[in-house]
mmCIF file of C-alpha atoms and ligand atoms in Angstrom:
data_model
loop_
_atom_site.group_PDB
_atom_site.id
_atom_site.type_symbol
_atom_site.label_atom_id
_atom_site.label_comp_id
_atom_site.label_asym_id
_atom_site.label_seq_id
_atom_site.Cartn_x
_atom_site.Cartn_y
_atom_site.Cartn_z
ATOM 1 C CA UNK U 1 53.763 288.745 147.399
ATOM 2 C CA UNK U 2 55.793 291.096 145.190
ATOM 3 C CA UNK U 3 54.340 293.527 143.007
ATOM 4 C CA UNK U 4 55.030 293.307 139.338
ATOM 5 C CA UNK U 5 56.306 296.530 137.581
ATOM 6 C CA UNK U 6 57.186 295.262 134.260
ATOM 7 C CA UNK U 7 56.440 292.086 132.563
ATOM 8 C CA UNK U 8 58.349 290.971 129.383
ATOM 9 C CA UNK U 9 56.465 288.476 127.333
ATOM 10 C CA UNK U 10 57.922 286.450 124.522
ATOM 11 C CA UNK U 11 60.058 289.657 123.546
ATOM 12 C CA UNK U 12 61.984 289.419 120.335
ATOM 13 C CA UNK U 13 64.365 291.899 118.884
ATOM 14 C CA UNK U 14 65.782 291.629 115.433
ATOM 15 C CA UNK U 15 68.225 293.951 113.759
ATOM 16 C CA UNK U 16 68.680 294.102 110.076
ATOM 17 C CA UNK U 17 72.460 294.421 109.284
ATOM 18 C CA UNK U 18 73.121 294.783 105.575
ATOM 19 C CA UNK U 19 70.076 292.869 104.760
ATOM 20 C CA UNK U 20 71.188 290.164 107.290
ATOM 21 C CA UNK U 21 68.569 289.570 109.959
ATOM 22 C CA UNK U 22 70.346 289.365 113.434
ATOM 23 C CA UNK U 23 68.234 287.904 116.220
ATOM 24 C CA UNK U 24 69.478 289.482 119.403
ATOM 25 C CA UNK U 25 66.506 288.520 121.588
ATOM 26 C CA UNK U 26 64.958 285.421 120.718
ATOM 27 C CA UNK U 27 62.287 284.877 123.436
ATOM 28 C CA UNK U 28 62.596 286.830 126.627
ATOM 29 C CA UNK U 29 60.228 286.375 129.535
ATOM 30 C CA UNK U 30 61.048 288.172 132.599
ATOM 31 C CA UNK U 31 59.207 289.828 135.424
ATOM 32 C CA UNK U 32 60.590 292.948 137.265
ATOM 33 C CA UNK U 33 59.226 293.524 140.801
ATOM 34 C CA UNK U 34 58.711 296.530 142.741
ATOM 35 C CA UNK U 35 61.320 297.294 145.406
ATOM 36 C CA UNK U 36 63.787 294.894 143.789
ATOM 37 C CA UNK U 37 67.379 295.678 142.849
ATOM 38 C CA UNK U 38 67.464 293.358 139.622
ATOM 39 C CA UNK U 39 70.770 292.789 137.978
ATOM 40 C CA UNK U 40 70.956 291.350 134.394
ATOM 41 C CA UNK U 41 74.084 289.544 133.581
ATOM 42 C CA UNK U 42 75.445 287.819 130.495
ATOM 43 C CA UNK U 43 78.581 287.730 128.168
ATOM 44 C CA UNK U 44 79.382 290.588 126.008
ATOM 45 C CA UNK U 45 77.154 290.764 123.061
ATOM 46 C CA UNK U 46 74.338 288.672 124.621
ATOM 47 C CA UNK U 47 71.827 291.464 124.118
ATOM 48 C CA UNK U 48 71.766 292.999 127.806
ATOM 49 C CA UNK U 49 71.779 296.636 126.590
ATOM 50 C CA UNK U 50 69.186 295.642 123.865
ATOM 51 C CA UNK U 51 66.952 294.045 126.453
ATOM 52 C CA UNK U 52 67.238 297.104 128.776
ATOM 53 C CA UNK U 53 66.239 299.314 125.818
ATOM 54 C CA UNK U 54 63.265 297.300 125.185
ATOM 55 C CA UNK U 55 62.286 297.041 128.764
ATOM 56 C CA UNK U 56 62.464 300.864 129.092
ATOM 57 C CA UNK U 57 60.599 301.730 125.940
ATOM 58 C CA UNK U 58 63.780 303.508 124.600
ATOM 59 C CA UNK U 59 63.793 301.008 121.692
ATOM 60 C CA UNK U 60 60.658 298.821 120.464
ATOM 61 C CA UNK U 61 60.859 295.130 120.621
ATOM 62 C CA UNK U 62 60.345 293.362 117.127
ATOM 63 C CA UNK U 63 57.708 291.120 118.626
ATOM 64 C CA UNK U 64 56.297 290.311 122.054
ATOM 65 C CA UNK U 65 54.865 292.411 124.864
ATOM 66 C CA UNK U 66 56.386 294.758 127.481
ATOM 67 C CA UNK U 67 53.821 295.366 130.028
ATOM 68 C CA UNK U 68 54.235 298.185 132.475
ATOM 69 C CA UNK U 69 52.012 298.292 135.509
ATOM 70 C CA UNK U 70 51.891 302.002 136.590
ATOM 71 C CA UNK U 71 49.185 303.935 138.417
ATOM 72 C CA UNK U 72 46.497 303.132 135.948
ATOM 73 C CA UNK U 73 44.422 300.122 136.539
ATOM 74 C CA UNK U 74 45.488 298.130 133.459
ATOM 75 C CA UNK U 75 49.040 297.706 132.370
ATOM 76 C CA UNK U 76 50.240 299.547 129.176
ATOM 77 C CA UNK U 77 52.197 297.739 126.451
ATOM 78 C CA UNK U 78 55.217 299.745 125.677
ATOM 79 C CA UNK U 79 55.661 298.008 122.242
ATOM 80 C CA UNK U 80 52.417 299.408 121.063
ATOM 81 C CA UNK U 81 52.105 302.746 122.936
ATOM 82 C CA UNK U 82 52.041 306.036 120.948
ATOM 83 C CA UNK U 83 55.309 307.878 120.791
ATOM 84 C CA UNK U 84 53.919 310.908 122.697
ATOM 85 C CA UNK U 85 52.499 308.656 125.484
ATOM 86 C CA UNK U 86 55.758 306.755 125.702
ATOM 87 C CA UNK U 87 57.858 309.996 125.841
ATOM 88 C CA UNK U 88 55.536 311.255 128.747
ATOM 89 C CA UNK U 89 55.940 307.888 130.528
ATOM 90 C CA UNK U 90 59.842 307.876 130.262
ATOM 91 C CA UNK U 91 59.838 311.263 131.859
ATOM 92 C CA UNK U 92 57.528 310.422 134.744
ATOM 93 C CA UNK U 93 58.146 306.767 135.431
ATOM 94 C CA UNK U 94 61.557 305.682 134.179
ATOM 95 C CA UNK U 95 65.162 307.053 135.026
ATOM 96 C CA UNK U 96 68.123 305.878 132.909
ATOM 97 C CA UNK U 97 71.764 305.806 133.609
ATOM 98 C CA UNK U 98 74.363 304.960 131.020
ATOM 99 C CA UNK U 99 78.224 303.690 131.241
ATOM 100 C CA UNK U 100 79.151 306.904 129.718
ATOM 101 C CA UNK U 101 77.306 309.519 131.807
ATOM 102 C CA UNK U 102 75.854 311.752 128.828
ATOM 103 C CA UNK U 103 75.691 314.781 130.805
ATOM 104 C CA UNK U 104 75.347 317.946 128.602
ATOM 105 C CA UNK U 105 78.903 319.238 128.575
ATOM 106 C CA UNK U 106 77.928 322.954 128.662
ATOM 107 C CA UNK U 107 75.502 322.850 131.594
ATOM 108 C CA UNK U 108 76.596 322.866 135.234
ATOM 109 C CA UNK U 109 75.903 319.694 137.201
ATOM 110 C CA UNK U 110 72.877 321.496 138.911
ATOM 111 C CA UNK U 111 71.593 322.485 135.377
ATOM 112 C CA UNK U 112 71.819 318.966 134.050
ATOM 113 C CA UNK U 113 69.740 317.749 136.908
ATOM 114 C CA UNK U 114 67.195 320.609 136.740
ATOM 115 C CA UNK U 115 66.630 320.527 133.060
ATOM 116 C CA UNK U 116 65.357 316.908 133.407
ATOM 117 C CA UNK U 117 63.316 317.988 136.367
ATOM 118 C CA UNK U 118 61.665 320.798 134.313
ATOM 119 C CA UNK U 119 60.209 318.093 131.778
ATOM 120 C CA UNK U 120 58.058 316.828 134.435
ATOM 121 C CA UNK U 121 54.951 319.285 134.697
ATOM 122 C CA UNK U 122 53.759 317.987 137.880
ATOM 123 C CA UNK U 123 56.451 320.101 139.749
ATOM 124 C CA UNK U 124 56.833 323.759 139.634
ATOM 125 C CA UNK U 125 60.207 325.061 138.219
ATOM 126 C CA UNK U 126 61.038 326.191 142.019
ATOM 127 C CA UNK U 127 60.081 322.778 143.366
ATOM 128 C CA UNK U 128 62.271 321.210 140.924
ATOM 129 C CA UNK U 129 65.240 323.632 141.762
ATOM 130 C CA UNK U 130 64.831 322.705 145.409
ATOM 131 C CA UNK U 131 64.690 319.088 144.851
ATOM 132 C CA UNK U 132 67.811 318.998 142.557
ATOM 133 C CA UNK U 133 69.614 321.116 145.351
ATOM 134 C CA UNK U 134 68.625 318.523 147.912
ATOM 135 C CA UNK U 135 69.596 315.469 145.981
ATOM 136 C CA UNK U 136 72.844 317.123 144.785
ATOM 137 C CA UNK U 137 73.571 317.821 148.523
ATOM 138 C CA UNK U 138 72.639 314.323 149.580
ATOM 139 C CA UNK U 139 75.054 312.627 147.242
ATOM 140 C CA UNK U 140 77.875 314.933 148.233
ATOM 141 C CA UNK U 141 77.892 317.165 145.223
ATOM 142 C CA UNK U 142 76.922 320.492 146.938
ATOM 143 C CA UNK U 143 80.386 321.966 146.610
ATOM 144 C CA UNK U 144 80.747 321.125 142.867
ATOM 145 C CA UNK U 145 77.231 321.695 141.673
ATOM 146 C CA UNK U 146 78.073 324.845 139.839
ATOM 147 C CA UNK U 147 80.954 323.069 137.991
ATOM 148 C CA UNK U 148 80.752 321.931 134.471
ATOM 149 C CA UNK U 149 80.961 317.983 134.052
ATOM 150 C CA UNK U 150 84.489 317.991 132.627
ATOM 151 C CA UNK U 151 85.662 319.661 135.789
ATOM 152 C CA UNK U 152 84.707 316.837 138.273
ATOM 153 C CA UNK U 153 85.677 313.219 138.480
ATOM 154 C CA UNK U 154 83.942 310.225 136.750
ATOM 155 C CA UNK U 155 82.337 309.220 140.040
ATOM 156 C CA UNK U 156 80.974 312.625 140.634
ATOM 157 C CA UNK U 157 79.618 312.861 136.884
ATOM 158 C CA UNK U 158 78.003 309.475 137.515
ATOM 159 C CA UNK U 159 76.373 310.388 140.832
ATOM 160 C CA UNK U 160 75.087 313.473 139.097
ATOM 161 C CA UNK U 161 73.627 311.349 136.356
ATOM 162 C CA UNK U 162 71.958 309.077 138.999
ATOM 163 C CA UNK U 163 70.589 312.178 140.563
ATOM 164 C CA UNK U 164 69.349 313.343 137.154
ATOM 165 C CA UNK U 165 67.629 309.892 136.603
ATOM 166 C CA UNK U 166 65.765 310.057 139.901
ATOM 167 C CA UNK U 167 64.763 313.608 139.944
ATOM 168 C CA UNK U 168 61.185 312.843 138.760
ATOM 169 C CA UNK U 169 60.857 309.888 141.393
ATOM 170 C CA UNK U 170 60.645 307.289 138.751
ATOM 171 C CA UNK U 171 58.879 304.010 139.345
ATOM 172 C CA UNK U 172 61.949 302.229 138.037
ATOM 173 C CA UNK U 173 65.568 303.279 137.523
ATOM 174 C CA UNK U 174 67.428 301.549 134.621
ATOM 175 C CA UNK U 175 71.285 301.486 134.603
ATOM 176 C CA UNK U 176 73.481 300.146 131.833
ATOM 177 C CA UNK U 177 76.901 299.204 133.266
ATOM 178 C CA UNK U 178 76.983 302.330 135.343
ATOM 179 C CA UNK U 179 80.320 301.546 136.843
ATOM 180 C CA UNK U 180 81.898 300.253 133.592
ATOM 181 C CA UNK U 181 84.001 303.469 133.092
ATOM 182 C CA UNK U 182 84.914 304.175 136.671
ATOM 183 C CA UNK U 183 87.836 303.220 138.828
ATOM 184 C CA UNK U 184 87.566 301.188 141.964
ATOM 185 C CA UNK U 185 86.859 304.143 144.359
ATOM 186 C CA UNK U 186 84.307 305.711 142.250
ATOM 187 C CA UNK U 187 82.703 302.294 141.486
ATOM 188 C CA UNK U 188 82.209 301.941 145.224
ATOM 189 C CA UNK U 189 80.635 305.190 145.666
ATOM 190 C CA UNK U 190 78.197 304.725 142.838
ATOM 191 C CA UNK U 191 77.241 301.361 144.069
ATOM 192 C CA UNK U 192 76.835 302.628 147.542
ATOM 193 C CA UNK U 193 74.457 305.424 146.108
ATOM 194 C CA UNK U 194 72.439 302.766 144.104
ATOM 195 C CA UNK U 195 71.995 300.481 147.119
ATOM 196 C CA UNK U 196 71.046 303.465 149.375
ATOM 197 C CA UNK U 197 68.205 304.517 146.786
ATOM 198 C CA UNK U 198 67.191 300.866 146.588
ATOM 199 C CA UNK U 199 67.069 300.748 150.513
ATOM 200 C CA UNK U 200 64.711 303.848 150.383
ATOM 201 C CA UNK U 201 62.379 302.016 148.035
ATOM 202 C CA UNK U 202 63.633 302.800 144.501
ATOM 203 C CA UNK U 203 63.195 299.867 142.225
ATOM 204 C CA UNK U 204 66.318 299.255 140.054
ATOM 205 C CA UNK U 205 67.342 297.232 137.072
ATOM 206 C CA UNK U 206 70.876 297.310 136.298
ATOM 207 C CA UNK U 207 73.095 295.430 133.676
ATOM 208 C CA UNK U 208 76.559 294.644 134.733
ATOM 209 C CA UNK U 209 79.296 292.222 134.243
ATOM 210 C CA UNK U 210 81.279 293.321 137.452
ATOM 211 C CA UNK U 211 80.575 290.700 140.150
ATOM 212 C CA UNK U 212 81.058 293.353 142.791
ATOM 213 C CA UNK U 213 78.240 295.316 141.349
ATOM 214 C CA UNK U 214 76.093 292.292 140.880
ATOM 215 C CA UNK U 215 76.307 291.500 144.646
ATOM 216 C CA UNK U 216 74.246 294.671 145.317
ATOM 217 C CA UNK U 217 71.119 293.007 143.666
ATOM 218 C CA UNK U 218 68.619 290.745 145.373
ATOM 219 C CA UNK U 219 67.641 289.341 142.120
ATOM 220 C CA UNK U 220 69.764 288.319 139.161
ATOM 221 C CA UNK U 221 68.810 287.299 135.724
ATOM 222 C CA UNK U 222 71.199 285.697 133.175
ATOM 223 C CA UNK U 223 70.959 286.356 129.514
ATOM 224 C CA UNK U 224 72.375 283.954 126.936
ATOM 225 C CA UNK U 225 71.713 283.658 123.319
ATOM 226 C CA UNK U 226 68.709 285.963 123.590
ATOM 227 C CA UNK U 227 66.960 284.212 126.379
ATOM 228 C CA UNK U 228 66.877 284.498 130.079
ATOM 229 C CA UNK U 229 68.527 281.110 131.010
ATOM 230 C CA UNK U 230 69.032 281.578 134.811
ATOM 231 C CA UNK U 231 67.496 283.368 137.887
ATOM 232 C CA UNK U 232 68.981 283.787 141.460
ATOM 233 C CA UNK U 233 67.044 285.253 144.368
ATOM 234 C CA UNK U 234 69.204 286.749 147.138
ATOM 235 C CA UNK U 235 68.558 288.545 150.363
ATOM 236 C CA UNK U 236 68.917 292.239 150.312
ATOM 237 C CA UNK U 237 72.458 293.429 150.246
ATOM 238 C CA UNK U 238 73.726 294.106 153.721
ATOM 239 C CA UNK U 239 70.371 293.047 155.295
ATOM 240 C CA UNK U 240 70.674 292.638 158.922
ATOM 241 C CA UNK U 241 68.580 290.392 161.422
ATOM 242 C CA UNK U 242 66.831 291.527 164.543
ATOM 243 C CA UNK U 243 70.327 291.656 166.448
ATOM 244 C CA UNK U 244 71.833 293.873 163.795
ATOM 245 C CA UNK U 245 74.045 291.049 162.452
ATOM 246 C CA UNK U 246 74.475 290.755 158.817
ATOM 247 C CA UNK U 247 72.206 287.852 157.551
ATOM 248 C CA UNK U 248 74.718 286.986 154.888
ATOM 249 C CA UNK U 249 78.479 288.173 154.846
ATOM 250 C CA UNK U 250 79.800 289.709 151.687
ATOM 251 C CA UNK U 251 82.211 286.704 151.242
ATOM 252 C CA UNK U 252 79.430 284.226 151.611
ATOM 253 C CA UNK U 253 77.276 286.323 148.918
ATOM 254 C CA UNK U 254 80.186 286.441 146.536
ATOM 255 C CA UNK U 255 80.540 282.611 146.701
ATOM 256 C CA UNK U 256 76.769 282.031 146.136
ATOM 257 C CA UNK U 257 76.766 284.344 143.168
ATOM 258 C CA UNK U 258 80.023 282.782 141.768
ATOM 259 C CA UNK U 259 78.623 279.333 142.078
ATOM 260 C CA UNK U 260 75.546 280.373 140.250
ATOM 261 C CA UNK U 261 77.622 282.000 137.428
ATOM 262 C CA UNK U 262 79.793 278.956 137.227
ATOM 263 C CA UNK U 263 76.806 276.797 136.851
ATOM 264 C CA UNK U 264 75.769 278.897 133.838
ATOM 265 C CA UNK U 265 79.342 278.633 132.248
ATOM 266 C CA UNK U 266 80.072 282.308 132.846
HETATM 267 N N1 LIG N 1326 71.528 298.914 116.131
HETATM 268 C C1 LIG N 1326 72.043 297.546 115.893
HETATM 269 N N2 LIG N 1326 72.117 297.075 114.686
HETATM 270 C C2 LIG N 1326 72.532 295.762 114.360
HETATM 271 N N3 LIG N 1326 72.987 294.920 115.330
HETATM 272 C C3 LIG N 1326 72.924 295.466 116.574
HETATM 273 C C4 LIG N 1326 72.409 296.730 116.984
HETATM 274 N N4 LIG N 1326 72.520 296.859 118.287
HETATM 275 C C5 LIG N 1326 73.130 295.792 118.879
HETATM 276 N N5 LIG N 1326 73.380 294.972 117.920
HETATM 277 C C6 LIG N 1326 73.947 293.515 118.019
HETATM 278 O O1 LIG N 1326 73.276 292.912 119.018
HETATM 279 C C7 LIG N 1326 74.028 292.035 119.789
HETATM 280 C C8 LIG N 1326 73.726 292.473 121.425
HETATM 281 O O2 LIG N 1326 74.177 293.693 121.484
HETATM 282 P P1 LIG N 1326 74.043 294.368 123.069
HETATM 283 O O3 LIG N 1326 72.636 294.288 123.421
HETATM 284 O O4 LIG N 1326 74.661 295.794 123.018
HETATM 285 O O5 LIG N 1326 74.912 293.437 123.981
HETATM 286 P P2 LIG N 1326 75.515 293.435 125.391
HETATM 287 O O6 LIG N 1326 74.918 294.708 125.954
HETATM 288 O O7 LIG N 1326 75.023 292.243 125.987
HETATM 289 O O8 LIG N 1326 76.911 293.698 125.131
HETATM 290 C C9 LIG N 1326 75.533 292.365 119.318
HETATM 291 O O9 LIG N 1326 75.884 291.323 118.479
HETATM 292 C C10 LIG N 1326 75.412 293.639 118.559
HETATM 293 O O10 LIG N 1326 76.449 293.707 117.568
HETATM 294 MG MG1 LIG N 1327 75.836 296.432 126.655
#
């Protein structure tokens, strides 16, 4: 049995645009499970980012519940949680990666990561610095960690942004089109890093409209007209059998995801 981390119940989001009500999420019901690499797909403008912001407590749903099952016995509802508690929860339990990396331009890569670590009072400053060093080293940024973001490639910036997002060992890592601004090589590096993190147990929820990125998921959700209208369960990306053979070839996986997307009029 998979453990639920997040549970969205009848989530609605309405924006008021010059007095006109725009219903972006009409009635979203979705479960996010521990250990999964969940991908949310859907046409441009279907509300994927809006849903991700509602799930991560960055923005409040207009109606419905977003239940987070953390360390406490009972789940907390992000839609009614006090702002101070929500802010603390976001520091400890959620990491977020954006399409535009949003690194602080006048801080080095190392400082970008460390500053987020300092917000988490469970670690001392020296523990945070050691962890930042270790993570930057692990993702191949050791040589460039004292550079400002503008001096490194987009892929390096995004890997740094991912390290920043996981420095506090979040329960859940959210990513909104993290490869959307990257070229092929950098995309692959970033997807490999996300896959590696998930293999190490990191739960991930990623929005993408890139099929290559979607193939990394073991669970896919499809958003249309503000509702989840499709779900697909896959094996873990690259999972092997006892003999070390891939359970599913990349080609077969792509065909399976494409067939699913076609059935949804993607
Ligand atoms: N703050 C906002 N005010 C008004 N409308 C918004 C706002 N944010 C998003 N929308 C609208 O909600 C719809 C979904 O947006 P979004 O969640 O960004 O879609 P996606 O990420 O799937 O492309 C779009 O039509 C967009 O114009
Ligand atoms: Mg979006």
